[in-house]
Amino acid sequence: MLEIQGVTKKFKQQTAVDGLSLSIPEGEVFALLGPNGAGKTTTLNLILGFEKADQGSILVDGIDVAKDLGEVRKRLAFIPENVQLYPHLSGKENLAYFSQLAGIQYSDEQLKNLLLEAGLQEKAHDSPISTYSKGMRQKVGVAIAYSKKAKLLLLDEPASGLDPLSSAELSQLVRKVAAQGATVLMVSHDLFRVKETADRVGIFKNGELKKIVKASEVTANDLELIYQGIVV
Amino acid sequence: MKSILSTEWKNLLRMPGMVFVLLVLAAALGFTAWAGLEEYRVVARMETEAKTHLRQQWESMGPSNPHSAAHYGTYVFKKNHALTAFDEGVNGYVGRTLYLEGHRQNELVQSDAAQGDILSRFGKLRPALILQIILPLLLLLFAFQSVRGERDADRVRILLVQGVSYSKILFGKLWSLWIPGMLFVLITLGIQISLLGFSTHLLGRALLLAIGYGLFYWIVIALALWLSSKTEKSYTALSWLLGIWIVWVVFYPKVTYSVAALLYPLPDRVEFSAGMKEDRSALLDGHNPEEEALKSLEDSVLQAYGVSSKEELPINFDGLLMQADEEFGNRVWDKHFGELYQQMQKQKSLVQWASLPNPFGNLQSLSMGAAGTDNFHQVDFLQEAESYRRVFIRTLNERHAYGGSRTGDWGHKEDQEFFNSIADFQYAEPPFLSLISQQMPSLLLLLAWIGLLGIGLAKVKPKISAL
Ligand SMILES: Nc1ncnc2c1ncn2[C@@H]1O[C@H](COP(=O)(O)OP(=O)(O)OP(=O)(O)O)[C@@H](O)[C@H]1O
Ligand SMILES: [Mg+2]
């Protein structure tokens, strides 16, 4: 589903992503785990087409991001680290708007079902998003992904700022999305949450992918690798 | 596009304090529209009354000598254009009543004419003031806020991933602000015009006003959207926008008017009359029949009638003499006024073209022009009044000459019927087409801005704020 081949991205002197190669099959939840400044967000931006790779190629569902960004974006959904949406609109109105932008017009009933599917309780559907918690806003984000039947869901630090309960709920939701056939790439520096959510984990530092391990097999050794140099 | 519009409107309407802002704006417009109409009506009524009264006096003057009547003179009024209720322009402080008299070509020319356009802004409260300064400022702030919101809340990426282009979002925002802005303009104009009474003439001018404001709002909103998308930090755009606004509205007009006045100076009123007097005294004056030039006129008339003295003429030579003097005075006036008018035109076109970096200046010029309250209209009135005065005085002089009296007979009286036959002054405003050609530079400059900003909006790349 996602094929990244030798991708390098430099900002002036700094190399944010350095020769990254990665292949994620359909239905897998993959987590890129790395410290601040590792190049995680940059990697997502490269896939989303907001940054252009200096070298290498990125294919989503067999389509090259550099060649047909429009087609690639049809297959993508993205939930940024701090998902805000339109604060004065309700969850349902936000969902309706974003799906209209993608060219889909849903009925009220369908919108309701999408939000329920994403785990947002019905009583919240019509309140303005400014009253939502981060977890609730993420659910609207997931509903947007559902609404466009995204094949690849990208999440940036989904667990940051969530309490353990919401965090666990989110893990379940992500697993459910994957179980329904979508591929998920999440980036995070939270090992615990990643272990709970992902199938495989890529350990990422200074723009380089150091190691790929099964989530269940992430060891203290790997942890050390990650945190070396960050903590004094 | 429809969904972008409706979402933008929901966002706007649900902004805290929005309803209050709209209410205040509507109230301010309502009040100024009413005040403008009311004042227009009061002034128009007073002028009509004065006019009727003066005409009555004229028509009940009784048998009189034509020359006394020429000195009795008459008043003419520049009928205010009805749209003065919308934009007062220079009307607030230029003379609109002229006293017309024999051998006195009027000197009531605004020597500070070019300054007129700038002073007008501090005139009375009119809808134009709110629609030129306050509403566009609000549109500018909302446009900025709208882009800032997308950037700072990191919505840009989510929007674009949905497959919509950034320029489409920007144009959606543009129309979402432009349409309500125009609603305010159209409703204000609509209400004023329907209360003033429809006429094609008024509608044409209202249409020109609407076009002017429409172009300007487009420019203001597009500029704000473009700049807010362009700057590295979203709030930098706000400083830029407010800076530009102040330059447009305050500094730039002052500078261009001062430069125009320096390059094409106008005589002040004292200089102007002194110059006219000098040229006039160089030749004949109807009350001093000793001049040489006069002699030749006398000779030719005597010759034509085959008599040897003025007293033998079957006509009243004094009438011819006064008309000759009058015509000389007219030539002097034409020369001086022509020069003044040319200087004013030069000033005006300099200011107009120098407004290239200042669409606000173009809007002002368009607005006053279309409302019939700019200097162009004032000067037109002066010229019309002067033409009327010439016909008026010539009629009286000719009657003096050929009305049956003899030279030196200052006591001869014409009956009331003759005086009644002289029509009152009716000011007809300049034709719509000359108005359009006068305003062409402003329209073209506004369109040039729209072209540039349109390209800018289509090309600008979004800033992805979150790292
Ligand atoms: N647009 C940019 N211009 C310049 N440098 C950038 C830009 N985007 C990212 N960088 C740099 O690239 C490096 C990687 O940044 P990135 O945001 O991808 O890290 P990250 O892994 O997401 O970190 P965090 O955990 O803090 O979110 C950082 O050193 C950052 O300063
Ligand atoms: Mg990041």
PDB file of N, CA, C and O and ligand atoms in Angstrom, chain A residues 35-42 44 81 156-157 187 189, chain B residues 466-467, ligand 2:
ATOM      1  N   PRO A  35      12.516  10.190  18.517  1.00  0.00           N
ATOM      2  CA  PRO A  35      12.536  11.386  19.372  1.00  0.00           C
ATOM      3  C   PRO A  35      12.171  12.656  18.602  1.00  0.00           C
ATOM      4  O   PRO A  35      12.019  12.622  17.393  1.00  0.00           O
ATOM      5  N   ASN A  36      12.054  13.742  19.348  1.00  0.00           N
ATOM      6  CA  ASN A  36      11.762  15.030  18.715  1.00  0.00           C
ATOM      7  C   ASN A  36      12.814  15.340  17.661  1.00  0.00           C
ATOM      8  O   ASN A  36      13.993  15.112  17.861  1.00  0.00           O
ATOM      9  N   GLY A  37      12.355  15.836  16.550  1.00  0.00           N
ATOM     10  CA  GLY A  37      13.285  16.256  15.506  1.00  0.00           C
ATOM     11  C   GLY A  37      13.823  15.105  14.685  1.00  0.00           C
ATOM     12  O   GLY A  37      14.728  15.277  13.882  1.00  0.00           O
ATOM     13  N   ALA A  38      13.260  13.918  14.856  1.00  0.00           N
ATOM     14  CA  ALA A  38      13.763  12.762  14.133  1.00  0.00           C
ATOM     15  C   ALA A  38      13.419  12.835  12.649  1.00  0.00           C
ATOM     16  O   ALA A  38      14.061  12.192  11.825  1.00  0.00           O
ATOM     17  N   GLY A  39      12.386  13.607  12.322  1.00  0.00           N
ATOM     18  CA  GLY A  39      11.969  13.695  10.920  1.00  0.00           C
ATOM     19  C   GLY A  39      10.651  12.991  10.669  1.00  0.00           C
ATOM     20  O   GLY A  39      10.278  12.735   9.520  1.00  0.00           O
ATOM     21  N   LYS A  40       9.913  12.718  11.740  1.00  0.00           N
ATOM     22  CA  LYS A  40       8.647  11.982  11.602  1.00  0.00           C
ATOM     23  C   LYS A  40       7.610  12.809  10.840  1.00  0.00           C
ATOM     24  O   LYS A  40       7.001  12.345   9.867  1.00  0.00           O
ATOM     25  N   THR A  41       7.398  14.053  11.303  1.00  0.00           N
ATOM     26  CA  THR A  41       6.388  14.888  10.647  1.00  0.00           C
ATOM     27  C   THR A  41       6.786  15.164   9.202  1.00  0.00           C
ATOM     28  O   THR A  41       5.943  15.179   8.299  1.00  0.00           O
ATOM     29  N   THR A  42       8.095  15.362   9.000  1.00  0.00           N
ATOM     30  CA  THR A  42       8.564  15.598   7.641  1.00  0.00           C
ATOM     31  C   THR A  42       8.220  14.408   6.741  1.00  0.00           C
ATOM     32  O   THR A  42       7.779  14.576   5.596  1.00  0.00           O
ATOM     33  N   LEU A  44       5.700  12.383   7.061  1.00  0.00           N
ATOM     34  CA  LEU A  44       4.271  12.456   6.743  1.00  0.00           C
ATOM     35  C   LEU A  44       4.008  13.516   5.680  1.00  0.00           C
ATOM     36  O   LEU A  44       3.261  13.282   4.726  1.00  0.00           O
ATOM     37  N   GLU A  81      -1.208  16.442  14.519  1.00  0.00           N
ATOM     38  CA  GLU A  81      -0.950  16.292  15.951  1.00  0.00           C
ATOM     39  C   GLU A  81      -2.015  17.000  16.777  1.00  0.00           C
ATOM     40  O   GLU A  81      -2.558  16.435  17.713  1.00  0.00           O
ATOM     41  N   ASP A 156      -0.348  11.931  13.147  1.00  0.00           N
ATOM     42  CA  ASP A 156       0.845  12.528  13.742  1.00  0.00           C
ATOM     43  C   ASP A 156       0.635  12.626  15.252  1.00  0.00           C
ATOM     44  O   ASP A 156      -0.276  13.307  15.703  1.00  0.00           O
ATOM     45  N   GLU A 157       1.485  11.948  16.002  1.00  0.00           N
ATOM     46  CA  GLU A 157       1.408  11.976  17.470  1.00  0.00           C
ATOM     47  C   GLU A 157      -0.029  11.853  17.975  1.00  0.00           C
ATOM     48  O   GLU A 157      -0.483  12.708  18.734  1.00  0.00           O
ATOM     49  N   VAL A 187       2.931   8.231  13.582  1.00  0.00           N
ATOM     50  CA  VAL A 187       4.256   8.557  14.088  1.00  0.00           C
ATOM     51  C   VAL A 187       4.105   8.997  15.532  1.00  0.00           C
ATOM     52  O   VAL A 187       3.104   9.595  15.916  1.00  0.00           O
ATOM     53  N   HIS A 189       6.396   9.373  19.641  1.00  0.00           N
ATOM     54  CA  HIS A 189       7.565   9.081  20.470  1.00  0.00           C
ATOM     55  C   HIS A 189       7.137   8.359  21.747  1.00  0.00           C
ATOM     56  O   HIS A 189       7.886   8.262  22.684  1.00  0.00           O
TER      57      HIS A 189
ATOM     58  N   ALA B 466       2.459  23.750  10.827  1.00  0.00           N
ATOM     59  CA  ALA B 466       2.900  22.809  11.854  1.00  0.00           C
ATOM     60  C   ALA B 466       4.113  22.014  11.403  1.00  0.00           C
ATOM     61  O   ALA B 466       4.189  21.583  10.264  1.00  0.00           O
ATOM     62  N   LEU B 467       5.042  21.856  12.273  1.00  0.00           N
ATOM     63  CA  LEU B 467       6.228  21.040  11.972  1.00  0.00           C
ATOM     64  C   LEU B 467       6.095  19.696  12.670  1.00  0.00           C
ATOM     65  O   LEU B 467       5.487  19.608  13.716  1.00  0.00           O
TER      66      LEU B 467
HETATM   67 MG    MG C   2       6.354  16.188  14.584  1.00  0.00          MG
END
